[in-house]
XYZ file of C-alpha atoms in Angstrom:
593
model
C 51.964 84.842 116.202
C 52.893 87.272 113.790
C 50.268 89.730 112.263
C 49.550 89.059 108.286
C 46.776 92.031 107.980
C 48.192 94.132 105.016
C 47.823 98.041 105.297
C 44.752 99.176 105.094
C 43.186 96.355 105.137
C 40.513 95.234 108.156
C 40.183 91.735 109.676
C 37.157 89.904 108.419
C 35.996 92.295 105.970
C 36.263 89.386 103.197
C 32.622 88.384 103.016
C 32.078 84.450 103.860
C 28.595 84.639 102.551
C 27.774 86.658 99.177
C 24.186 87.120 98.474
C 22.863 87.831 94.734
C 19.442 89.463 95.501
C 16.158 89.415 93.270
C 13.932 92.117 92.651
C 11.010 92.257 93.874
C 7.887 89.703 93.049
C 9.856 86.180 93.667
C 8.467 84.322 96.459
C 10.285 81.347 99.054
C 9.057 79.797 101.673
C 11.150 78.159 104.163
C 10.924 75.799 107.307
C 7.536 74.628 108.114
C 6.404 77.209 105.051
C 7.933 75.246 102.494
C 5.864 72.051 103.797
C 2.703 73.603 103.977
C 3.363 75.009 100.283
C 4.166 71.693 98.721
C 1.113 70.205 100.239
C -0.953 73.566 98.804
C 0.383 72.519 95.551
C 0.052 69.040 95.468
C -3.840 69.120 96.958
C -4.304 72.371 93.557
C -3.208 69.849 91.022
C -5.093 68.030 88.958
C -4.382 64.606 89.889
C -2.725 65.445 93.219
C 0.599 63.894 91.976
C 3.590 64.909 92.443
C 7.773 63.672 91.795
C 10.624 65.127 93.970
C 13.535 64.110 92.544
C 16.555 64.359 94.696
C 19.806 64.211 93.762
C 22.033 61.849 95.677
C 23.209 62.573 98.932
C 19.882 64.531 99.980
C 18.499 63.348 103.505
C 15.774 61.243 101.708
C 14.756 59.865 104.866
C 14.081 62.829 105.969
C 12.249 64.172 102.936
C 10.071 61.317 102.498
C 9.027 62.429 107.024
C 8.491 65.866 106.186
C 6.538 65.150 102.821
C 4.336 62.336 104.795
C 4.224 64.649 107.542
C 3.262 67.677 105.858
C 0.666 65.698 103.163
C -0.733 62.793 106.004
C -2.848 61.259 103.508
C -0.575 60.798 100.886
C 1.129 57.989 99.154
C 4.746 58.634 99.587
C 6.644 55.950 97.506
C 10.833 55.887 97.624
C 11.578 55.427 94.114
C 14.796 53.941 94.799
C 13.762 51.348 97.106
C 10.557 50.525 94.936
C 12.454 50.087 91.606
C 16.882 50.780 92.019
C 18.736 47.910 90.643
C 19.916 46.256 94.132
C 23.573 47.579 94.898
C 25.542 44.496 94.169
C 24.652 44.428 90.733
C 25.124 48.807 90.430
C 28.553 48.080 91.834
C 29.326 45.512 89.303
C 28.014 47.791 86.481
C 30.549 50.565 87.689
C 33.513 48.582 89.099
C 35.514 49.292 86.210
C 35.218 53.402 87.105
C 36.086 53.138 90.377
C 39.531 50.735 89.822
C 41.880 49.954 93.317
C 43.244 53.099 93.569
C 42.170 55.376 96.828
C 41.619 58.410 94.958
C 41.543 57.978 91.069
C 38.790 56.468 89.170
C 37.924 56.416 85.241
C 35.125 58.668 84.024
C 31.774 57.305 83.693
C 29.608 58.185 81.121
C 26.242 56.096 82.565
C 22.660 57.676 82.664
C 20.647 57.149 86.138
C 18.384 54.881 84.110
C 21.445 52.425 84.109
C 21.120 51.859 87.364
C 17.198 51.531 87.799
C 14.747 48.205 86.424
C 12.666 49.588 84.187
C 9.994 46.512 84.603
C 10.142 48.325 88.376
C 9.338 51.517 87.360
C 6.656 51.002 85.386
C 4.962 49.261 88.767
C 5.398 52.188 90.459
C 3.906 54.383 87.577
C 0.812 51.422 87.871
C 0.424 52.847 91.126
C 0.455 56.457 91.137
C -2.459 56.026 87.984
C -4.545 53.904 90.613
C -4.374 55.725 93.393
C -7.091 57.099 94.982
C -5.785 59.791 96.977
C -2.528 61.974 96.511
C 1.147 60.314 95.756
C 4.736 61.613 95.948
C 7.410 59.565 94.312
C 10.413 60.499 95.886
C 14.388 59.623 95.486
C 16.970 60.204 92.856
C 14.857 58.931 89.544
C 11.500 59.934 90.757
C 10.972 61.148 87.476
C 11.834 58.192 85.397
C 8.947 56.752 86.879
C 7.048 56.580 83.015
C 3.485 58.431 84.060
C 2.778 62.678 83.715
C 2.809 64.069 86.864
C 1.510 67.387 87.674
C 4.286 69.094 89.821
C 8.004 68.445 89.532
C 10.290 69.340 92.372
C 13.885 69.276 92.210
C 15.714 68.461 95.791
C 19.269 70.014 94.565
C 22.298 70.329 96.808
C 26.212 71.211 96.269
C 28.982 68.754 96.187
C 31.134 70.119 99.113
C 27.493 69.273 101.255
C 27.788 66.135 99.922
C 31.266 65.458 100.883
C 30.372 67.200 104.563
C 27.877 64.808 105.169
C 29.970 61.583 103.628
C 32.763 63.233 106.559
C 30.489 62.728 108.834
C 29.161 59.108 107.953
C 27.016 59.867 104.904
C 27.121 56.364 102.681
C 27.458 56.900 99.292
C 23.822 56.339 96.986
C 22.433 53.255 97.828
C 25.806 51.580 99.093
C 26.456 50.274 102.582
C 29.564 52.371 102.560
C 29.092 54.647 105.263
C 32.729 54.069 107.308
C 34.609 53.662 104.191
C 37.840 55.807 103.550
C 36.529 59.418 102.651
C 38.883 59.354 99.549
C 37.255 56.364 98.145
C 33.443 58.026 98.390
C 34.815 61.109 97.194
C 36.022 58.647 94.220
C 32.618 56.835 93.411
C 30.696 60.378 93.478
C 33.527 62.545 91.421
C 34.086 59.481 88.739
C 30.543 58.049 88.361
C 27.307 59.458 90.566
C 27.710 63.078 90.331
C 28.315 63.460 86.497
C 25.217 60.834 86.556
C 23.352 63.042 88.509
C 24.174 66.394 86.388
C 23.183 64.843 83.072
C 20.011 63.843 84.368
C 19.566 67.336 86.269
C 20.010 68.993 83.220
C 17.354 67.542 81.519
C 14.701 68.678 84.274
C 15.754 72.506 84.413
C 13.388 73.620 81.872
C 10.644 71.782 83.125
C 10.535 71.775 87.417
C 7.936 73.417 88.813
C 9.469 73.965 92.379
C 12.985 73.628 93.745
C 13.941 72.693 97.324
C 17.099 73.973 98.877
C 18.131 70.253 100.511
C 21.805 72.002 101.923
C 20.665 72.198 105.316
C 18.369 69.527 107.559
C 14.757 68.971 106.170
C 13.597 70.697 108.799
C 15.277 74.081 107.888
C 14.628 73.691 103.986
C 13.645 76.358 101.765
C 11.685 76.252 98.453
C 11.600 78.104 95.341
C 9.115 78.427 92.239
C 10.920 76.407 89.319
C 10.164 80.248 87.548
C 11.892 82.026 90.479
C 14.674 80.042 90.035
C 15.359 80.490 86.521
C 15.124 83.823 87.340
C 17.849 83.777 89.815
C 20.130 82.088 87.323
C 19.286 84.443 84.810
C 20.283 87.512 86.680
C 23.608 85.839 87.796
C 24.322 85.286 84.089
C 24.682 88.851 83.219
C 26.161 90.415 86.514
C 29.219 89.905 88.561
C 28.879 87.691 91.328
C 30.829 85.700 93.597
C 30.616 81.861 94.865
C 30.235 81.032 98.483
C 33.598 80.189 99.053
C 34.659 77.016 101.682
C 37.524 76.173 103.989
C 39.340 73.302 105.124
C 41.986 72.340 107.365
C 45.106 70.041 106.277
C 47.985 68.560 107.951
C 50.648 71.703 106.211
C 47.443 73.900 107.073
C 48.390 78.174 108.236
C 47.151 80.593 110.081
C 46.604 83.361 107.806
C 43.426 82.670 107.143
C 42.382 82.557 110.456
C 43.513 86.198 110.995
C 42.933 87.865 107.874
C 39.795 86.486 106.738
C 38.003 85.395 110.196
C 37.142 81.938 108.654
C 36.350 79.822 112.028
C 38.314 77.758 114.876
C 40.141 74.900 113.291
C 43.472 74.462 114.232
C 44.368 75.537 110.992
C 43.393 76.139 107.652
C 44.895 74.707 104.665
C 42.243 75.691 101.867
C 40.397 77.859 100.581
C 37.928 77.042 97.936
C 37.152 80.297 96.578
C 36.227 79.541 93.261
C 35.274 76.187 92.032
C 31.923 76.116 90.479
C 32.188 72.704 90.627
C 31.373 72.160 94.033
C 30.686 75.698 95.634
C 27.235 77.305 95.933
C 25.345 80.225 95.046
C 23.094 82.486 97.679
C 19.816 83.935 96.469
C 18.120 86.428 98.776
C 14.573 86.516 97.819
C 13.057 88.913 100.319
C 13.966 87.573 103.947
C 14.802 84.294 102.715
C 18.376 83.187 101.529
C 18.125 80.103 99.223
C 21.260 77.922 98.578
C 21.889 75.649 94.967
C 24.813 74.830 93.720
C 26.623 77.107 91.318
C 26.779 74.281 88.551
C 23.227 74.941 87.751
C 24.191 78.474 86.463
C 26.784 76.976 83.932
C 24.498 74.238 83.194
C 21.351 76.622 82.505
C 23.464 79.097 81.139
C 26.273 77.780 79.422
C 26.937 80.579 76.565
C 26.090 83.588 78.851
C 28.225 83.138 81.290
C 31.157 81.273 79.587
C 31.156 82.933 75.972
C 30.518 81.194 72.778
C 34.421 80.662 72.172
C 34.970 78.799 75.422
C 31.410 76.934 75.630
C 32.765 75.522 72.229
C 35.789 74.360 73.862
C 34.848 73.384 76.634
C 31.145 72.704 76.724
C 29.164 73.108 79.935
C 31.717 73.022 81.952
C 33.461 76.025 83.954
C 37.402 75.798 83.132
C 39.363 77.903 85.722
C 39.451 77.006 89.573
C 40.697 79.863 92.010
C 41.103 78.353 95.804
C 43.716 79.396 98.268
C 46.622 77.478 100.014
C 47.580 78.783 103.571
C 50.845 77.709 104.631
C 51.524 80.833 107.092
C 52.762 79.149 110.156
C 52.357 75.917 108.190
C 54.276 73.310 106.703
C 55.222 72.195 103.267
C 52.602 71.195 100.699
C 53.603 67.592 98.969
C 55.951 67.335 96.663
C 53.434 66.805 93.768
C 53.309 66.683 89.389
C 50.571 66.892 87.849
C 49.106 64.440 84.647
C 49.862 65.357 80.667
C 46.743 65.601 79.257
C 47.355 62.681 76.783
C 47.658 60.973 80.477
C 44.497 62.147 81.319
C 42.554 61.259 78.252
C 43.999 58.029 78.066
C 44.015 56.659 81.796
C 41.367 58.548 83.633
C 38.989 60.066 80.752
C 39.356 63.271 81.465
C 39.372 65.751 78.581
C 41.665 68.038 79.873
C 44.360 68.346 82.675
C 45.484 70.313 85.993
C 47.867 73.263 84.549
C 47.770 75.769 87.454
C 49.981 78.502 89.215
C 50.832 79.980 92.490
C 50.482 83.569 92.735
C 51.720 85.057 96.357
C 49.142 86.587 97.939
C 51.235 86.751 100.968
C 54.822 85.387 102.022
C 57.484 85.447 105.010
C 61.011 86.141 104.410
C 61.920 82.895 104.070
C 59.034 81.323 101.951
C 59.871 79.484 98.975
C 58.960 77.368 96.085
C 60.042 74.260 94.877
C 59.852 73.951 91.182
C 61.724 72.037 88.122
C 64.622 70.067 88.872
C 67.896 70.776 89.206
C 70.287 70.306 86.686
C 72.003 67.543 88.360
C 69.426 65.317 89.628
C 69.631 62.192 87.770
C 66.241 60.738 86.860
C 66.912 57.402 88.316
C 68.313 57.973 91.326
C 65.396 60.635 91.805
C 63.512 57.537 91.332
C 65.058 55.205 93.391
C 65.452 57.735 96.340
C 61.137 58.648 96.279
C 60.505 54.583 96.267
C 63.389 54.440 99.436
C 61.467 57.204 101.039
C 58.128 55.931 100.256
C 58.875 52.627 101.854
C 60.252 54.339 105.146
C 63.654 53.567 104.646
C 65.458 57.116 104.151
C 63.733 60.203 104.076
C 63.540 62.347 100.593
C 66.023 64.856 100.314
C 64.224 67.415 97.994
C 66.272 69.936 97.767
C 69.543 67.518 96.253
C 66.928 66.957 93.552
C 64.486 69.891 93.163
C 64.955 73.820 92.414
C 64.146 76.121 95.356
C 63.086 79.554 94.371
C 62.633 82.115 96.860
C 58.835 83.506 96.846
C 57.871 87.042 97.760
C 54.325 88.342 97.691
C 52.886 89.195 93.784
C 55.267 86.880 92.602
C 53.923 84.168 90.391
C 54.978 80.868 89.423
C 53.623 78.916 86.036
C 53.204 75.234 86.698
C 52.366 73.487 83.497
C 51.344 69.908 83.890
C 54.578 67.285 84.438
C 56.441 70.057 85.999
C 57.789 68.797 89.800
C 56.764 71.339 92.385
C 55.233 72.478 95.445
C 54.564 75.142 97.681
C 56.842 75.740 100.847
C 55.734 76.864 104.177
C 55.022 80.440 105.378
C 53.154 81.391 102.307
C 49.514 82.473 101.272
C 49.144 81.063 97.840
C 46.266 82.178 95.145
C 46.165 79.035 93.209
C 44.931 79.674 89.300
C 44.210 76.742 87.326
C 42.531 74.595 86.053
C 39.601 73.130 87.078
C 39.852 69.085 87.557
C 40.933 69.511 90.956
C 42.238 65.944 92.322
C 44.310 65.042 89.878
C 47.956 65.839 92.029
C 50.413 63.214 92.075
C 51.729 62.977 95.584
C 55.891 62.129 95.390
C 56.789 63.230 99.078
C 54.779 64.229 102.173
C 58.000 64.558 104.262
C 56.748 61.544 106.292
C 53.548 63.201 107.634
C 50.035 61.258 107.803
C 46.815 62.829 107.133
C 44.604 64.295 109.848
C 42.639 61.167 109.855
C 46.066 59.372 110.987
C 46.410 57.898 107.807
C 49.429 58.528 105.505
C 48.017 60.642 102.679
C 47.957 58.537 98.751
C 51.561 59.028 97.368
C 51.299 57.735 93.392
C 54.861 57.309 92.113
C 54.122 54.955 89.008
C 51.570 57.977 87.675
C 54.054 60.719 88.720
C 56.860 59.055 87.186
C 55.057 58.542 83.780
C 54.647 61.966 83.492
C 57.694 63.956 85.084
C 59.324 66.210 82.093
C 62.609 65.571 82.874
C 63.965 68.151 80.984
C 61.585 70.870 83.228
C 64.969 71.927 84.303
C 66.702 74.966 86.227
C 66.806 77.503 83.016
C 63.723 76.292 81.434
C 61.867 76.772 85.449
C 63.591 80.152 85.595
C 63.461 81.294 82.626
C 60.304 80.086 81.443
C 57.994 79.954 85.192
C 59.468 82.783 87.830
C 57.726 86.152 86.994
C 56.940 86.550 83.570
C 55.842 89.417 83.328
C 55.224 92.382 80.773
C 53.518 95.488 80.382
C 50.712 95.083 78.003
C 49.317 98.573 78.744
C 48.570 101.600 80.539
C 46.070 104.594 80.773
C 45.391 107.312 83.415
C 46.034 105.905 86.740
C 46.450 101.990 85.649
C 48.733 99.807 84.299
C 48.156 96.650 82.751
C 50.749 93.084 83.193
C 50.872 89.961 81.769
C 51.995 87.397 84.019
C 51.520 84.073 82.237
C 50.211 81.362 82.332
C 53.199 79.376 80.715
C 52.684 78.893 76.625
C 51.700 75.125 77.541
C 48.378 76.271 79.536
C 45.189 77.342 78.213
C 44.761 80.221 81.061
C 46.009 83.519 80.356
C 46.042 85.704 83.548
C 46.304 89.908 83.694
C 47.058 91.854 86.428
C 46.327 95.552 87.313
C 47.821 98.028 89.131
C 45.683 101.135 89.281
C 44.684 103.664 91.846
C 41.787 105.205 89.263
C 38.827 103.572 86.825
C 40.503 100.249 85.117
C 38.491 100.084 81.696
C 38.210 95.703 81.547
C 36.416 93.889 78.523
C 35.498 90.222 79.051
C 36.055 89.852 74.779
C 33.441 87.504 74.739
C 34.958 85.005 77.342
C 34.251 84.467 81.090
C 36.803 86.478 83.459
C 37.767 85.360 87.129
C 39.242 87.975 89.144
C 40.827 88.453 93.130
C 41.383 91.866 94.387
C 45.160 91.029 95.276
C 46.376 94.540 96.797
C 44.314 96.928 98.597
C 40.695 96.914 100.627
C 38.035 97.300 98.254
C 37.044 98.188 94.766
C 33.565 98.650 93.127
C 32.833 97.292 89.795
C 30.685 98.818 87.467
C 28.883 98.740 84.324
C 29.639 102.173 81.573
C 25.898 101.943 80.558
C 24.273 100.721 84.142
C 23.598 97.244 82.768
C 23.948 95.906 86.586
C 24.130 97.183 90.136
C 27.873 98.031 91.489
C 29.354 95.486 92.670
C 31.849 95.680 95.980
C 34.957 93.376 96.257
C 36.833 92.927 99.173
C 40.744 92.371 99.199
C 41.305 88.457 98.569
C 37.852 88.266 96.834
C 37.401 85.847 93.979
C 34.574 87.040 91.983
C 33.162 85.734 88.323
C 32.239 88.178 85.402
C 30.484 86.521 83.099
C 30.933 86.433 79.135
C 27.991 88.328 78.629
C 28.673 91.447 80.828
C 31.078 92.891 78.082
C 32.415 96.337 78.913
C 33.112 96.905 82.731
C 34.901 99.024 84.856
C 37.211 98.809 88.333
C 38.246 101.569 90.605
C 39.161 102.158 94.540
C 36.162 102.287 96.340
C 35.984 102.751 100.596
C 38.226 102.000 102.517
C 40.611 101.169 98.720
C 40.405 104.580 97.970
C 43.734 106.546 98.251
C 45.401 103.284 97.943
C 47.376 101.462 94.636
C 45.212 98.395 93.992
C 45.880 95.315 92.240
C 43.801 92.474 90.579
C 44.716 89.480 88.715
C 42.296 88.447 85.995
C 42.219 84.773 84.082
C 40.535 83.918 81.177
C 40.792 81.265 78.593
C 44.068 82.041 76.489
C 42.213 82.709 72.481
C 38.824 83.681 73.663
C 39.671 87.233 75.453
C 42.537 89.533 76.930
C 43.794 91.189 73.744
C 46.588 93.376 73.840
């Protein structure tokens, strides 16, 4: 196999685990700790009651073991079996979300009490005012239970978990679903239960009193003060930090991973989710003890801090720029794939805004290339007519009589506006900026693979065809996506480019060459950065407003709004080399000229 370690660079120095530390006088408690401090809270309170609400996907089995374990004479009561609408009639009351389709659902906009009797919860609130000894209601909607309870924990967990343990046989909440096609959960929890969950999350993170790390098994579960973790989110708010980033294989998967970044033993690895708030997590190391919560409860806590005023206007709560990485070294072809027009979005799905994105070449063989626009003879129908042949398994798909190949060499970048044909070839390492709904890719071709679950992988024609620009052709793709880039500006030892996105896209994305101190500016917007050339770099703050921060080459890393001024230079093992970073940010809200 050939070697993909750039110069300079060391095998596994990009760091699988970033930590955010807090200062001194935060407590956690983990294992068999974290047990014995619930119970020392519960048995302090006034009325000795207490509501851990979990959201779905958390082992509440084995929550409501270790709570009756830990707290023996306690009332433990599983709000979702005392008082959950049965799951017939939730299914009915989101059927139209979830449609036919394998992957693509409609937005939901229901609230957990939707899905709860509320003649049912008031019985259980009946019986935590009667008891006579200690109570814990536990379950997603513990605390719509309608009675004051004197500690409220919060059982939080990240989606990828979630989606781990559905892999693995995990039912979705309260359905018997357990064996069902993994696309299809992934469905019911990205369309309807986890945007549930989050708006009902939000409203307890001013007022929980503890929080329990439910990533890992009950057994190994860590808690937090609902202070200490406000706190945590705090500091992140004003500092840079990076997600803890995950990795997956896939049938076109590479080996580049593998080598450069040490990732683990899969056959291969396809992804690389480096940046997708969404779904990733954040570490906290408070003293010995690292705590894991999902990064979503930093942009829900701390919306304007870490996004900016301009883009939390646009955008709300909601973090708008994914960074992952696609690994076709060794690999095969991603699909051939186009992507939904917003009004497509709005209109079908509910989704306020669509999957623009790029491919910057972090890597590339001598032959990798990338398919994008058509050419200027392919005639829409018999395009058509030729993807319905292939998808049927009569003739295979000959992409190339119908689609522009561009040859791809590492730093180039390619703008993919939505309803622009495309994909990735083999025996490249792809930085992928966009957007951040993330499953929104209309599969056209799959050059007659199946998935790695033996299953041919979704291929949506109707949707791709609806949105296809036709006239995305060979000019307006190479004129208008292949390297567009110009010098913005330059100072001692640095040079600043422009390298798109396209006009159509709300990112704007920066690079810099430098081999000295890189004066950046987040202007009041949220900036997402990779170190793209070189081994490390340090980032600092002109007046000491946060501890340096090291990057690592291939790094992802978040600076949020409210950092402001900032600075980049070599640092280690980078220094003596010409670095490069690229840089997104929302196009109006920052990255003046």
């Amino acid at each position: 196999m050939s070697t993909f370690l750039p110069t300079g660079v060391t095998a596994g120095q990009y760091d699988k685990a970033p930590v955010i530390e807090l200062p001194p006088g935060h407590d956690a408690w983990a294992g068999p700790d974290a047990w014995r401090r619930l119970a020392e809270v519960l048995a302090a309170s006034e009325h000795h009651t207490m509501a851990v609400d979990a959201y779905p996907g958390s082992d509440l089995a084995g929550l409501c073991r270790a709570l009756t374990a830990a707290v023996p004479d306690a009332l433990v009561i599983d709000v979702e079996d005392a008082a959950a609408l049965p799951n017939a009639e939730i299914e009915e009351r989101i059927a139209a979300n979830l449609t036919d389709d394998r992957v693509f659902g409609v937005l939901g906009h229901q609230v957990l009490a939707d899905f709860y009797d509320a003649g049912r919860l008031e019985q259980v609130a009946e019986r935590v005012r009667s008891a006579d000894g200690p109570v814990v209601v536990v379950g997603w909607g513990a605390t719509l239970v309608p009675t004051a309870f004197d500690t409220v924990v919060l059982a939080d967990l990240a989606r990828w978990e979630i989606q781990r343990r559905q892999r693995a046989g995990a039912p979705n909440w309260r359905a018997d679903n357990g064996d069902e096609d993994q696309l299809r959960k992934v469905k019911r929890g990205y369309f309807v239960e986890w945007r549930t969950a989050d708006r009902h999350k939000r409203a307890l993170l001013d007022r929980i009193d503890l929080v329990l790390d439910a990533n890992a098994s009950m057994a190994e579960a860590k808690l937090i003060t609902g202070d200490t973790f406000r706190a945590g989110l705090e500091l992140a708010s004003r500092r840079p930090f990076r997600v803890v980033p995950f990795f997956d294989p896939g049938v076109w998967g590479g080996q580049w991973m593998k080598e450069v970044l040490e990732v683990g033993d899969a056959d291969n690895y396809a992804w690389c989710f480096d940046c997708v708030p969404e779904e990733n997590s954040l570490l906290f190391r408070i003293g010995d003890t690292v705590v894991e919560l999902p990064a979503l409860d930093l942009v829900f806590r701390h919306p304007r801090e870490l996004l900016g005023a301009k883009t939390h206007a646009r955008f709300g709560a909601e973090f708008p720029i994914r960074f992952d990485f696609l690994d076709t070294m060794d690999g095969g072809n991603l699909s051939l794939q186009v992507h939904p027009l917003t009004d497509y979005m709005q209109n079908v799905f509910g989704m306020p805004y669509t999957q623009d994105e790029s491919y910057y070449l972090l890597d590339a063989a001598d032959d990798a290339v990338v398919y994008l626009g058509l050419r200027d003879d392919a005639d829409p129908d018999e395009l058509q007519g030729a993807l319905r042949s292939a998808s049927a398994g009569e003739e295979p798909f000959a992409a190339d009589r119908y689609v522009n190949r561009f040859p791809a060499r590492k730093h180039d970048h390619f703008l993919i506006p939505a309803g622009t044909v495309h994909c990735s070839g083999a025996d490249s390492m792809v930085l992928e900026i966009s957007a951040t709904p993330y499953i929104f890719t209309f599969k056209m071709w799959d050059w007659g693979r199946v998935g790695l679950d033996g299953v041919p992988r979704p291929v949506h024609l109707d949707h791709a065809f609806a949105n296809i620009q036709w006239d995305r052709r060979t000019d307006f793709a190479r004129d208008e996506l292949v390297n567009q880039v110009t010098e913005v500006a330059r100072g001692d030892g640095w040079v600043e480019e422009r390298t798109g996105l396209h006009e159509l896209e709300f990112i704007e994305v920066r690079r810099h060459w430098f081999d000295g101190v890189v004066p950046h500016d987040t202007d009041g917007t949220v900036n997402v950065l990779n170190l793209v050339e070189g081994a490390e770099a340090v980032v600092e703050s002109p007046d000491g407003a946060f501890e340096p921060f090291v990057v690592h080459y291939a790094e992802t890393f978040i600076v949020p709004a409210s950092v402001g001024h900032y600075t980049i230079r070599p640092w280690g093992a980078g220094v003596g080399q010409r670095l490069g970073t690229v840089k997104a940010a929302v196009r109006g809200t920052g990255l003046s000229d």
